Amino acid sequence: MQPPTINIFEKAAKKAGKLLIRDFGEVENLQIHSKSIGDFVTNADLKVEKNLLETLKYYYPNYTYISEEFGELKGDENKIVIDPIDGTSNFIHGIPHVSIVIAKITNDEVTDGIIYNPILNEFFWSSKGKGSWCNDRRLRVSNRSLLSECLIGTGLPFGKRIYKNYLSEIDEILKATAGIRRLGSAGLDLAYVAGGKLDGFWEKDINLWDISAGVLLVKEAGGKVSKINGDKWSIETREILASNSKIHLELEEKLSLL
Ligand code: IPD
Ligand code: CA
Ligand code: CA
């Protein structure tokens, strides 16, 4: 049974998801602004975010809200972190790999999270101690321990986010695994690690709203989350390495070789 927080997140995400679906594939009617090279915001992002905030604030009027487009609204120690459309570039291009991401953080710990792809009607959720789920199916990370059989997700940097050595990281992982996927929604990528479709995922220079729900999903599905070098992940950490846990150390080593 879903905990009450997840029920409320589901209500908010499914309502706002209808707005997202309405604008999906309507690229000629979208107003698109570029925040920097490769980093876009559309009127749909803003509409979805406003709608999410309206529903969530009705139930949790005193919480602190951190959302990608509106920024921070200070409240009490409970934080709700929102990415209204994770995968905006996919959204603009009509690629149905997009999600609404909501997470609750209390005492610096992610306690509840949802990642919802309204186009495919896949509702991923997790609550601390309650496991990870996609709709009514329990999720488990994959069982693969041979890196050569593993498929690894990543987020390639672009524009200002390009960093030194990113090509060497890709080179190391490509040589050792069955391949890399750059799917374009870090939230869904992590949900896919939780569900065993991907065996691991890494990305640098990433924001809390992209990964907070996914961190909990991976952990509650039996996986491991850390910084790229294996150190403990915290909500201040702006990078992530997530895996089925069996290949974690090897990924750490490959990505730290540089
Ligand atoms: C982006 C996506 C992408 C990741 C970027 C994020 P946005 O979020 O999650 O997969 O590589 O780092 O910024 O801009 O589509 O919400
Ligand atoms: Ca995002
Ligand atoms: Ca976004």
PDB file of C-alpha atoms in Angstrom, residues 41-199:
ATOM      1  CA  VAL A  41      12.862  25.943 -20.550  1.00  0.00           C
ATOM      2  CA  THR A  42       9.454  25.876 -22.245  1.00  0.00           C
ATOM      3  CA  ASN A  43       6.095  27.333 -21.265  1.00  0.00           C
ATOM      4  CA  ALA A  44       5.109  23.703 -20.516  1.00  0.00           C
ATOM      5  CA  ASP A  45       7.847  23.447 -17.820  1.00  0.00           C
ATOM      6  CA  LEU A  46       6.452  26.574 -16.173  1.00  0.00           C
ATOM      7  CA  LYS A  47       2.807  25.458 -16.431  1.00  0.00           C
ATOM      8  CA  VAL A  48       3.537  22.006 -15.040  1.00  0.00           C
ATOM      9  CA  GLU A  49       5.626  23.428 -12.199  1.00  0.00           C
ATOM     10  CA  LYS A  50       2.918  25.952 -11.220  1.00  0.00           C
ATOM     11  CA  ASN A  51       0.300  23.216 -11.207  1.00  0.00           C
ATOM     12  CA  LEU A  52       2.472  20.885  -9.098  1.00  0.00           C
ATOM     13  CA  LEU A  53       3.185  23.646  -6.594  1.00  0.00           C
ATOM     14  CA  GLU A  54      -0.537  24.493  -6.306  1.00  0.00           C
ATOM     15  CA  THR A  55      -1.506  20.910  -5.426  1.00  0.00           C
ATOM     16  CA  LEU A  56       1.448  20.239  -3.127  1.00  0.00           C
ATOM     17  CA  LYS A  57       1.096  23.531  -1.247  1.00  0.00           C
ATOM     18  CA  TYR A  58      -2.557  22.761  -0.595  1.00  0.00           C
ATOM     19  CA  TYR A  59      -1.521  19.637   1.334  1.00  0.00           C
ATOM     20  CA  TYR A  60       1.788  20.912   2.722  1.00  0.00           C
ATOM     21  CA  PRO A  61       1.457  24.687   3.119  1.00  0.00           C
ATOM     22  CA  ASN A  62       4.372  25.058   5.535  1.00  0.00           C
ATOM     23  CA  TYR A  63       7.053  23.065   3.752  1.00  0.00           C
ATOM     24  CA  THR A  64      10.086  24.502   1.960  1.00  0.00           C
ATOM     25  CA  TYR A  65       9.873  24.129  -1.829  1.00  0.00           C
ATOM     26  CA  ILE A  66      12.853  23.939  -4.163  1.00  0.00           C
ATOM     27  CA  SER A  67      11.805  23.762  -7.786  1.00  0.00           C
ATOM     28  CA  GLU A  68      13.947  24.047 -10.883  1.00  0.00           C
ATOM     29  CA  GLU A  69      12.307  27.030 -12.564  1.00  0.00           C
ATOM     30  CA  PHE A  70      10.839  29.051  -9.643  1.00  0.00           C
ATOM     31  CA  GLY A  71      13.720  28.487  -7.213  1.00  0.00           C
ATOM     32  CA  GLU A  72      13.331  28.256  -3.439  1.00  0.00           C
ATOM     33  CA  LEU A  73      10.283  29.113  -1.327  1.00  0.00           C
ATOM     34  CA  LYS A  74      11.376  29.081   2.301  1.00  0.00           C
ATOM     35  CA  GLY A  75       9.240  27.182   4.806  1.00  0.00           C
ATOM     36  CA  ASP A  76       9.889  24.647   7.562  1.00  0.00           C
ATOM     37  CA  GLU A  77      12.573  21.921   7.742  1.00  0.00           C
ATOM     38  CA  ASN A  78      10.667  19.562   5.413  1.00  0.00           C
ATOM     39  CA  LYS A  79      11.712  20.151   1.822  1.00  0.00           C
ATOM     40  CA  ILE A  80       9.947  19.214  -1.383  1.00  0.00           C
ATOM     41  CA  VAL A  81      12.187  19.220  -4.437  1.00  0.00           C
ATOM     42  CA  ILE A  82      10.581  19.396  -7.890  1.00  0.00           C
ATOM     43  CA  ASP A  83      11.680  18.963 -11.486  1.00  0.00           C
ATOM     44  CA  PRO A  84       8.532  19.680 -13.534  1.00  0.00           C
ATOM     45  CA  ILE A  85       9.909  18.183 -16.753  1.00  0.00           C
ATOM     46  CA  ASP A  86      13.056  16.136 -16.553  1.00  0.00           C
ATOM     47  CA  GLY A  87      14.114  15.633 -20.141  1.00  0.00           C
ATOM     48  CA  THR A  88      13.068  18.986 -21.594  1.00  0.00           C
ATOM     49  CA  SER A  89      15.190  18.435 -24.722  1.00  0.00           C
ATOM     50  CA  ASN A  90      13.411  15.117 -25.323  1.00  0.00           C
ATOM     51  CA  PHE A  91      10.091  16.880 -24.725  1.00  0.00           C
ATOM     52  CA  ILE A  92      10.884  19.564 -27.301  1.00  0.00           C
ATOM     53  CA  HIS A  93      11.880  16.909 -29.839  1.00  0.00           C
ATOM     54  CA  GLY A  94       8.823  14.708 -29.271  1.00  0.00           C
ATOM     55  CA  ILE A  95      10.822  11.868 -27.680  1.00  0.00           C
ATOM     56  CA  PRO A  96       8.604  10.240 -25.027  1.00  0.00           C
ATOM     57  CA  HIS A  97      11.364   9.874 -22.432  1.00  0.00           C
ATOM     58  CA  VAL A  98      10.355  12.605 -20.003  1.00  0.00           C
ATOM     59  CA  SER A  99       9.317  12.665 -16.375  1.00  0.00           C
ATOM     60  CA  ILE A 100       7.933  14.700 -13.513  1.00  0.00           C
ATOM     61  CA  VAL A 101      10.144  14.293 -10.456  1.00  0.00           C
ATOM     62  CA  ILE A 102       9.167  15.052  -6.854  1.00  0.00           C
ATOM     63  CA  ALA A 103      11.102  14.189  -3.687  1.00  0.00           C
ATOM     64  CA  LYS A 104      10.655  14.876  -0.006  1.00  0.00           C
ATOM     65  CA  ILE A 105      13.737  15.559   2.092  1.00  0.00           C
ATOM     66  CA  THR A 106      13.655  15.692   5.882  1.00  0.00           C
ATOM     67  CA  ASN A 107      16.761  16.103   8.057  1.00  0.00           C
ATOM     68  CA  ASP A 108      18.892  16.044   4.897  1.00  0.00           C
ATOM     69  CA  GLU A 109      17.602  12.613   3.934  1.00  0.00           C
ATOM     70  CA  VAL A 110      15.380  11.703   0.989  1.00  0.00           C
ATOM     71  CA  THR A 111      12.381   9.913   2.514  1.00  0.00           C
ATOM     72  CA  ASP A 112       9.939   9.749  -0.421  1.00  0.00           C
ATOM     73  CA  GLY A 113      10.232  10.159  -4.161  1.00  0.00           C
ATOM     74  CA  ILE A 114       8.292   9.762  -7.367  1.00  0.00           C
ATOM     75  CA  ILE A 115       9.311   9.797 -11.031  1.00  0.00           C
ATOM     76  CA  TYR A 116       6.352   9.827 -13.405  1.00  0.00           C
ATOM     77  CA  ASN A 117       6.451   9.406 -17.172  1.00  0.00           C
ATOM     78  CA  PRO A 118       2.941  10.531 -18.175  1.00  0.00           C
ATOM     79  CA  ILE A 119       3.387   9.535 -21.813  1.00  0.00           C
ATOM     80  CA  LEU A 120       4.052   5.867 -20.983  1.00  0.00           C
ATOM     81  CA  ASN A 121       1.971   6.018 -17.780  1.00  0.00           C
ATOM     82  CA  GLU A 122       4.863   4.707 -15.703  1.00  0.00           C
ATOM     83  CA  PHE A 123       4.624   5.865 -12.104  1.00  0.00           C
ATOM     84  CA  PHE A 124       7.823   5.048 -10.206  1.00  0.00           C
ATOM     85  CA  TRP A 125       7.772   5.604  -6.456  1.00  0.00           C
ATOM     86  CA  SER A 126       9.699   4.826  -3.337  1.00  0.00           C
ATOM     87  CA  SER A 127       9.420   5.533   0.375  1.00  0.00           C
ATOM     88  CA  LYS A 128      12.083   4.826   2.945  1.00  0.00           C
ATOM     89  CA  GLY A 129      11.680   1.230   4.139  1.00  0.00           C
ATOM     90  CA  LYS A 130       8.854   0.489   1.663  1.00  0.00           C
ATOM     91  CA  GLY A 131      10.830  -0.598  -1.419  1.00  0.00           C
ATOM     92  CA  SER A 132      10.649   0.774  -4.952  1.00  0.00           C
ATOM     93  CA  TRP A 133       7.745   0.356  -7.301  1.00  0.00           C
ATOM     94  CA  CYS A 134       6.594   1.009 -10.868  1.00  0.00           C
ATOM     95  CA  ASN A 135       2.794   1.213 -10.815  1.00  0.00           C
ATOM     96  CA  ASP A 136       1.973  -1.947  -8.801  1.00  0.00           C
ATOM     97  CA  ARG A 137       5.183  -3.847  -9.656  1.00  0.00           C
ATOM     98  CA  ARG A 138       8.011  -4.115  -7.119  1.00  0.00           C
ATOM     99  CA  LEU A 139      11.402  -3.109  -8.523  1.00  0.00           C
ATOM    100  CA  ARG A 140      14.740  -4.847  -7.992  1.00  0.00           C
ATOM    101  CA  VAL A 141      18.119  -3.851  -9.382  1.00  0.00           C
ATOM    102  CA  SER A 142      19.702  -6.228 -11.906  1.00  0.00           C
ATOM    103  CA  ASN A 143      21.700  -9.245 -10.877  1.00  0.00           C
ATOM    104  CA  ARG A 144      24.563  -8.801 -13.356  1.00  0.00           C
ATOM    105  CA  SER A 145      28.042  -8.924 -11.911  1.00  0.00           C
ATOM    106  CA  LEU A 146      30.080  -9.158 -15.127  1.00  0.00           C
ATOM    107  CA  LEU A 147      30.797  -5.629 -16.280  1.00  0.00           C
ATOM    108  CA  SER A 148      31.122  -6.868 -19.861  1.00  0.00           C
ATOM    109  CA  GLU A 149      27.379  -7.726 -19.809  1.00  0.00           C
ATOM    110  CA  CYS A 150      26.271  -4.450 -18.281  1.00  0.00           C
ATOM    111  CA  LEU A 151      24.492  -1.503 -19.873  1.00  0.00           C
ATOM    112  CA  ILE A 152      25.419   1.801 -18.237  1.00  0.00           C
ATOM    113  CA  GLY A 153      23.503   5.080 -18.407  1.00  0.00           C
ATOM    114  CA  THR A 154      25.069   8.507 -18.258  1.00  0.00           C
ATOM    115  CA  GLY A 155      24.338  12.165 -18.842  1.00  0.00           C
ATOM    116  CA  LEU A 156      26.738  13.686 -21.350  1.00  0.00           C
ATOM    117  CA  PRO A 157      27.790  17.232 -20.522  1.00  0.00           C
ATOM    118  CA  PHE A 158      26.932  20.063 -22.904  1.00  0.00           C
ATOM    119  CA  GLY A 159      27.665  23.778 -23.298  1.00  0.00           C
ATOM    120  CA  LYS A 160      29.082  25.294 -20.106  1.00  0.00           C
ATOM    121  CA  ARG A 161      28.903  21.918 -18.369  1.00  0.00           C
ATOM    122  CA  ILE A 162      31.633  20.297 -20.500  1.00  0.00           C
ATOM    123  CA  TYR A 163      34.452  19.197 -18.177  1.00  0.00           C
ATOM    124  CA  LYS A 164      37.939  17.898 -18.711  1.00  0.00           C
ATOM    125  CA  ASN A 165      38.287  14.130 -19.169  1.00  0.00           C
ATOM    126  CA  TYR A 166      34.656  13.353 -19.917  1.00  0.00           C
ATOM    127  CA  LEU A 167      35.719  11.591 -23.111  1.00  0.00           C
ATOM    128  CA  SER A 168      38.200   9.443 -21.158  1.00  0.00           C
ATOM    129  CA  GLU A 169      35.401   8.412 -18.776  1.00  0.00           C
ATOM    130  CA  ILE A 170      33.276   7.345 -21.730  1.00  0.00           C
ATOM    131  CA  ASP A 171      36.221   5.547 -23.283  1.00  0.00           C
ATOM    132  CA  GLU A 172      36.886   3.545 -20.096  1.00  0.00           C
ATOM    133  CA  ILE A 173      33.244   2.524 -19.703  1.00  0.00           C
ATOM    134  CA  LEU A 174      32.753   1.688 -23.384  1.00  0.00           C
ATOM    135  CA  LYS A 175      35.790  -0.582 -23.380  1.00  0.00           C
ATOM    136  CA  ALA A 176      34.612  -2.519 -20.319  1.00  0.00           C
ATOM    137  CA  THR A 177      30.822  -2.845 -20.758  1.00  0.00           C
ATOM    138  CA  ALA A 178      28.065  -3.871 -23.172  1.00  0.00           C
ATOM    139  CA  GLY A 179      27.432  -0.206 -23.932  1.00  0.00           C
ATOM    140  CA  ILE A 180      26.379   3.231 -22.800  1.00  0.00           C
ATOM    141  CA  ARG A 181      22.949   4.854 -23.037  1.00  0.00           C
ATOM    142  CA  ARG A 182      22.353   8.625 -22.867  1.00  0.00           C
ATOM    143  CA  LEU A 183      18.605   8.666 -22.531  1.00  0.00           C
ATOM    144  CA  GLY A 184      18.098  12.302 -21.503  1.00  0.00           C
ATOM    145  CA  SER A 185      16.217  12.179 -18.190  1.00  0.00           C
ATOM    146  CA  ALA A 186      18.451  11.532 -15.193  1.00  0.00           C
ATOM    147  CA  GLY A 187      15.335  10.816 -13.106  1.00  0.00           C
ATOM    148  CA  LEU A 188      14.166   8.026 -15.415  1.00  0.00           C
ATOM    149  CA  ASP A 189      17.735   6.755 -15.827  1.00  0.00           C
ATOM    150  CA  LEU A 190      17.883   6.156 -12.078  1.00  0.00           C
ATOM    151  CA  ALA A 191      14.411   4.579 -12.096  1.00  0.00           C
ATOM    152  CA  TYR A 192      15.740   2.244 -14.813  1.00  0.00           C
ATOM    153  CA  VAL A 193      18.697   1.302 -12.582  1.00  0.00           C
ATOM    154  CA  ALA A 194      16.188   0.583  -9.787  1.00  0.00           C
ATOM    155  CA  GLY A 195      14.168  -1.608 -12.160  1.00  0.00           C
ATOM    156  CA  GLY A 196      17.186  -3.462 -13.572  1.00  0.00           C
ATOM    157  CA  LYS A 197      16.974  -2.127 -17.143  1.00  0.00           C
ATOM    158  CA  LEU A 198      20.252  -0.276 -16.682  1.00  0.00           C
ATOM    159  CA  ASP A 199      22.953  -1.800 -14.484  1.00  0.00           C
TER     160      ASP A 199
END
